[in-house]
Every structure is written in C-alpha cells, then in structure tokens.
Coordinates of C-alpha atoms in Angstrom, one line a residue:
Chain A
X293 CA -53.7 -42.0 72.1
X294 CA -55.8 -44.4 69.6
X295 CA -54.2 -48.0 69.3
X296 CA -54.5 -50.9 67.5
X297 CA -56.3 -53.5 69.7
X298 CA -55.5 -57.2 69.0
X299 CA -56.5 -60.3 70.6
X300 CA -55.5 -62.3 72.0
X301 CA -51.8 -61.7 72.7
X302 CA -50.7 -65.6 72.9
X303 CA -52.0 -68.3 71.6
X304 CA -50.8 -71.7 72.2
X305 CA -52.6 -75.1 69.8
X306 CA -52.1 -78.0 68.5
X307 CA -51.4 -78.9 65.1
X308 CA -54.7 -79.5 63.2
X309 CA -56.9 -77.2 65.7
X310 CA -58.5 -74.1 63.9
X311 CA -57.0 -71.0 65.5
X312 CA -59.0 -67.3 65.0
X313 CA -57.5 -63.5 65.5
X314 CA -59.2 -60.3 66.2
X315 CA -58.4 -57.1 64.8
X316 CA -59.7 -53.6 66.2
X317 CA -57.7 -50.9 64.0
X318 CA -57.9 -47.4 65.0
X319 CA -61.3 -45.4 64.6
X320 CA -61.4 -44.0 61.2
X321 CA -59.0 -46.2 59.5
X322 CA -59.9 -47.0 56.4
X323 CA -56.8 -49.3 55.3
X324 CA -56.6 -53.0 57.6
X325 CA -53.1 -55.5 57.0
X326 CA -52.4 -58.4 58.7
X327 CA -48.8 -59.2 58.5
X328 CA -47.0 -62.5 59.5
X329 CA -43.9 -62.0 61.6
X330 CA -41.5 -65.2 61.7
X331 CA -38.9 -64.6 64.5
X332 CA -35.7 -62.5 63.1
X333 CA -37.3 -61.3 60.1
X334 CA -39.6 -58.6 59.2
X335 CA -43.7 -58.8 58.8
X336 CA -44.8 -59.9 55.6
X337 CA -48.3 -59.2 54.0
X338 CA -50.7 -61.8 54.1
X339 CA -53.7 -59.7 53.2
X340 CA -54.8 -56.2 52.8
X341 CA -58.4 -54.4 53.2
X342 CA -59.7 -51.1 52.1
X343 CA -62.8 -50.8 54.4
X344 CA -64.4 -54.2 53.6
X345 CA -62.8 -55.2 50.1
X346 CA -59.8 -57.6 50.2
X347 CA -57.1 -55.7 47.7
X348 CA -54.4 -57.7 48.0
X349 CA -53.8 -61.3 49.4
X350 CA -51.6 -63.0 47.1
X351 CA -49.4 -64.1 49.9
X352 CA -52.5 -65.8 52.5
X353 CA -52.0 -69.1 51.8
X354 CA -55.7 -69.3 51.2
X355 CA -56.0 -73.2 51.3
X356 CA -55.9 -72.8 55.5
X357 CA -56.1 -69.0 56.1
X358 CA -58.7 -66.7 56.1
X359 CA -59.4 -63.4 56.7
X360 CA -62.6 -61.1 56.6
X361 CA -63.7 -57.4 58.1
X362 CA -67.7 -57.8 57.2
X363 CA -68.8 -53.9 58.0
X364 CA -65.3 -52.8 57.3
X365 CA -63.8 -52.1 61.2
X366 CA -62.9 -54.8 62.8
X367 CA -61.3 -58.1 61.4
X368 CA -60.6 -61.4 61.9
X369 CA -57.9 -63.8 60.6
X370 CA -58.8 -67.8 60.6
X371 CA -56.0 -70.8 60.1
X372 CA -57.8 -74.3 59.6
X373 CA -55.8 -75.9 60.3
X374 CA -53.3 -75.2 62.1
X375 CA -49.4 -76.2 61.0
X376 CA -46.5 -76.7 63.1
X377 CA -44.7 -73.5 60.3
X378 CA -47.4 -71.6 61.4
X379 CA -46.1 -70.6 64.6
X380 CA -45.5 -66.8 64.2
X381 CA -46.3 -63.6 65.6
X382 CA -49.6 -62.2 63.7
X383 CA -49.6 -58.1 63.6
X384 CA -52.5 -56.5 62.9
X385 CA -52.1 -52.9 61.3
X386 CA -54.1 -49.8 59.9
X387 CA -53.3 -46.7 58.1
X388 CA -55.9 -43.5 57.2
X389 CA -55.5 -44.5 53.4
X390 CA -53.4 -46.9 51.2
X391 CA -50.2 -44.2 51.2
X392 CA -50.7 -43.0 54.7
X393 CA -48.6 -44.2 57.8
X394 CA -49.0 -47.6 59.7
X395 CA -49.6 -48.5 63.2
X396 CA -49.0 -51.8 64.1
X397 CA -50.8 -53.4 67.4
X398 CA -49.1 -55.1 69.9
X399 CA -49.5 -58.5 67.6
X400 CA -50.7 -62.2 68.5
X401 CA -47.9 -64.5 69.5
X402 CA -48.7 -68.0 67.9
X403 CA -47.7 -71.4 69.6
X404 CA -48.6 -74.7 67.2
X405 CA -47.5 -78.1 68.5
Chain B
X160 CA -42.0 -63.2 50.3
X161 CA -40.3 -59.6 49.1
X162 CA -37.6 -57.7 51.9
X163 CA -35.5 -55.0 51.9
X164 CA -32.1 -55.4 52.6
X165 CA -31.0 -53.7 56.0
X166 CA -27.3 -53.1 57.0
X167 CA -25.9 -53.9 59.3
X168 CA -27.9 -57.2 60.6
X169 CA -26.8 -56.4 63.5
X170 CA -24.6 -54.2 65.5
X171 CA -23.0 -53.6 69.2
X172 CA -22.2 -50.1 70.1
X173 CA -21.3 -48.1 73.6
X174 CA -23.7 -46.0 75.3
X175 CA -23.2 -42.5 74.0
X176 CA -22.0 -43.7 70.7
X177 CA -23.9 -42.6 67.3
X178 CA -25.6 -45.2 64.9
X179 CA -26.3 -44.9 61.3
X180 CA -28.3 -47.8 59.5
X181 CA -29.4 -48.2 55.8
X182 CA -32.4 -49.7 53.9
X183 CA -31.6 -50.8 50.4
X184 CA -34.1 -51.8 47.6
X185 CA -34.1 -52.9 43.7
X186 CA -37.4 -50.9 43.1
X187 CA -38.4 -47.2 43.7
X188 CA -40.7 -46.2 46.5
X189 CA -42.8 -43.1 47.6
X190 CA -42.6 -43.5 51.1
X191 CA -40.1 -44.6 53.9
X192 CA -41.1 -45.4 57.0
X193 CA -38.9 -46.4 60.2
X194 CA -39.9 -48.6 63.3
X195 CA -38.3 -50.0 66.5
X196 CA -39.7 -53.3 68.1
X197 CA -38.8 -54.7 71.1
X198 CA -39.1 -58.2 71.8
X199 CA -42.6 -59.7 71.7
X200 CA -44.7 -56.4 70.8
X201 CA -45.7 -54.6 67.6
X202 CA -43.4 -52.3 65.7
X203 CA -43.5 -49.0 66.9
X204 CA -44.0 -46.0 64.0
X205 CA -40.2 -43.5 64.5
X206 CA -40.2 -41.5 61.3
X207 CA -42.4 -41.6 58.1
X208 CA -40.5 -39.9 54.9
X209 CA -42.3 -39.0 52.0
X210 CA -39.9 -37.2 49.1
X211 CA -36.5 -37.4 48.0
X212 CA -33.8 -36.1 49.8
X213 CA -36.4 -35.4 52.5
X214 CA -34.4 -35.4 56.3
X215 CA -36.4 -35.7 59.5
X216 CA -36.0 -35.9 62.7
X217 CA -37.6 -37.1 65.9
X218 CA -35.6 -36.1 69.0
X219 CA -32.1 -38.0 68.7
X220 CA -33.3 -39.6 65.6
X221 CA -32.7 -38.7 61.9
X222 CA -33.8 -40.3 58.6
X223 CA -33.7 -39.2 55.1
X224 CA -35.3 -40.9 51.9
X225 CA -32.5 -41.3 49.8
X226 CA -31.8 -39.2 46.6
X227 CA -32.5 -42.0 44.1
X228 CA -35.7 -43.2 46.3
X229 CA -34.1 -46.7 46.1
X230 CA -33.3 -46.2 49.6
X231 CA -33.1 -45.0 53.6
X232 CA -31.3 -44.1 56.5
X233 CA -31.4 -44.0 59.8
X234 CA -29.4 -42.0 62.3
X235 CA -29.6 -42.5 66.4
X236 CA -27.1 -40.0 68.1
X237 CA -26.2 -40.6 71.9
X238 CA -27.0 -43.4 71.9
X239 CA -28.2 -44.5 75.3
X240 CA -29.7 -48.4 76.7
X241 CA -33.4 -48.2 75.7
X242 CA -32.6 -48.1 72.1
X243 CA -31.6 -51.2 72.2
X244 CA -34.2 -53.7 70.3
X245 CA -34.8 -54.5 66.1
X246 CA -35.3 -51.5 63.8
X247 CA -37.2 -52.2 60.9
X248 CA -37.2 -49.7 57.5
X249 CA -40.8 -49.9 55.1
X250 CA -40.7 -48.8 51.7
X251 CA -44.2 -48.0 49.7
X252 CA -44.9 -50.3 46.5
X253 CA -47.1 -48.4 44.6
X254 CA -46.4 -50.8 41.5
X255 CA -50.0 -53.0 41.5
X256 CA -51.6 -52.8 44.7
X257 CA -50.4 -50.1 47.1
X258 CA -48.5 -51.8 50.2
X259 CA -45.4 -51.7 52.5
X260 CA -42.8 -53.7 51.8
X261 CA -40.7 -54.3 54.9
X262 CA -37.0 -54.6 55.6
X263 CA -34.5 -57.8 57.6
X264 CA -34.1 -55.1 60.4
X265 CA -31.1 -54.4 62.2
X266 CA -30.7 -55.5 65.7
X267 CA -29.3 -52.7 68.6
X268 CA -27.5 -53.6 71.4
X269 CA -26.1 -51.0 73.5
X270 CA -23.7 -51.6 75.7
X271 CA -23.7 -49.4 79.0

C-alpha cells in the first residue's frame, strides 16, 4: 500500500540551530500539506502545495519557516532558527486533488532545547 | 489557528461498550473526514464523507455528515482495547483556498 514517507522521525536541536524536513507524498499526488501538531491538539496548516505552487501559507510563520517542493514531488520544510515553541510533531500529508482524501505520514517528532 | 470543536475531550468506556463522538463547526463544509492516531505516529484515514446525511461504515465503525453539513459523527460499536488512542474529525473549507480544517480530538480509553 503507497505511504507517505517522512524523515526523519525525531529530531532533537538546540534553540537557534536551523532544523530541515523531508517529505515523500504518495506517487501521483498532486496536493502536498504540512501540518503542525502541538501535543493534545489537532494539526494545523502551515502550508499547502498544488504540485509546485504554494496556495496557501498564511499560517507558516514565514520570518523562520520555509517550505518548497521544486519539481512538485517531494518537499522540504526549513525552521531558522529554531525556537524552544517550536517543538512539535511536523506531519506531512497528500491528497489526489484539493477535495480528495488525506494521508498523513508517520510525522517528524521535533525536540528544541 | 481555526479547530473544530470535538465532544467529548475525552472519554473512558468498558470493552464491549459502544461509542458515539461529534465534530461541531460555525461554518459549512463539503467533506468530513475521520482519523485515529495513536501516540507518536500520523493520523490514520477511518471514513471520508462527502454529502449530507451521507452514513458509512468501515467494519465496527459508522459516520454520517450531518444534515445541516455544520457537523459529524462518529460511532465505534464493541468496543474492544486497540481502539483506544485520539480520534480526530476534518471538515473541508472550500471558502478561499480549499483545505482541512481539523478538530480538538477525542481521546479513547478502553478499559478491559
């Protein structure tokens, strides 16, 4: 069964260090979110692509975040630098279109100190 | 950022028991989707609904998008140990861009 691929699945830095995410999302999928998980509380959206175009990322605090998917498959999501509220699990998802259904992969567990 | 309002937060329940959640919103949507997650992985898809009134199921589970598409629910009968974890609702904004909108979850805990 296709699967989301993230890497990697914990990441543990210091406050200040720049800290980078990988994204695989299942082949064909035109539709890439990264979503921000805070423990107890459901993901929220920092940014959305349709193939390589950001369409939504009014919630990436885009002063230290970053996010890019170049030939509109795989993506990566950048924090420089790294706060001590950023620590969070970071879920990658992808869906067939913008109304279709979302897989989520196994997420990135983020440690800052 | 924007959540749905889940109920209950969460919830103990014997083994064999049914459960019935809810996913509340201010706002209309076109889709409902329902996840589980357990502890330190990624939310795992249950049941996508996509019209009002709609009821599906997926072995012990049932949903239905509700009549005024303002919101969800979410039945588990026989309950049994490995549903315990978080159970997360997603509703569809399709007001400006297209995205999910997710809910507080409600937390399982079964009781053997």
């Amino acid at each position: 069964e296709a699967e989301v691929a993230q890497s990697p699945r914990y990441k543990i830095t210091e406050k200040s260090q720049a800290v980078a995410f990988w994204c695989d999302p299942i082949s064909g999928h035109a539709t890439l979110y990264w979503y921000r998980q805070i423990l107890g509380q459901g993901p929220e959206l920092l940014v959305q692509f349709q193939d390589e175009s950001v369409v939504d990322d009014s919630q990436l605090p885009k002063d230290r975040f970053s996010a890019e998917r170049l030939k509109g498959v795989d993506s990566t999501l950048k924090i420089q630098p790294a706060e001590l509220g950023d620590s969070a699990m970071y879920l990658c998802a992808s869906s067939p279109g913008r109304t279709g259904e979302l897989f989520f992969g196994e997420g990135s567990r983020l440690t800052v100190l | 950022g924007q959540q749905l309002n889940q109920s209950p937060q969460s919830m103990f329940i014997q083994e064999g028991e049914d459960v019935s959640m809810n996913c509340t919103s201010s706002s209309i949507f076109n889709t409902w989707l329902w996840y589980k997650q357990d502890p330190g992985e990624g939310p795992v898809l249950l049941i996508a609904l996509y019209k009002a009134g709609e009821l599906t199921s997926n072995g012990r589970l049932t949903a239905q998008f509700g009549i005024t598409r303002k919101d969800s629910f979410l039945n588990i009968s026989a309950s049994i140990p490995s549903d315990v974890g978080i159970y997360f609702c997603a509703g569809l904004s399709t007001s400006g861009t297209y995205k999910y909108i997710f809910g507080t979850g409600t937390r399982l805990k079964v009781l053997a």
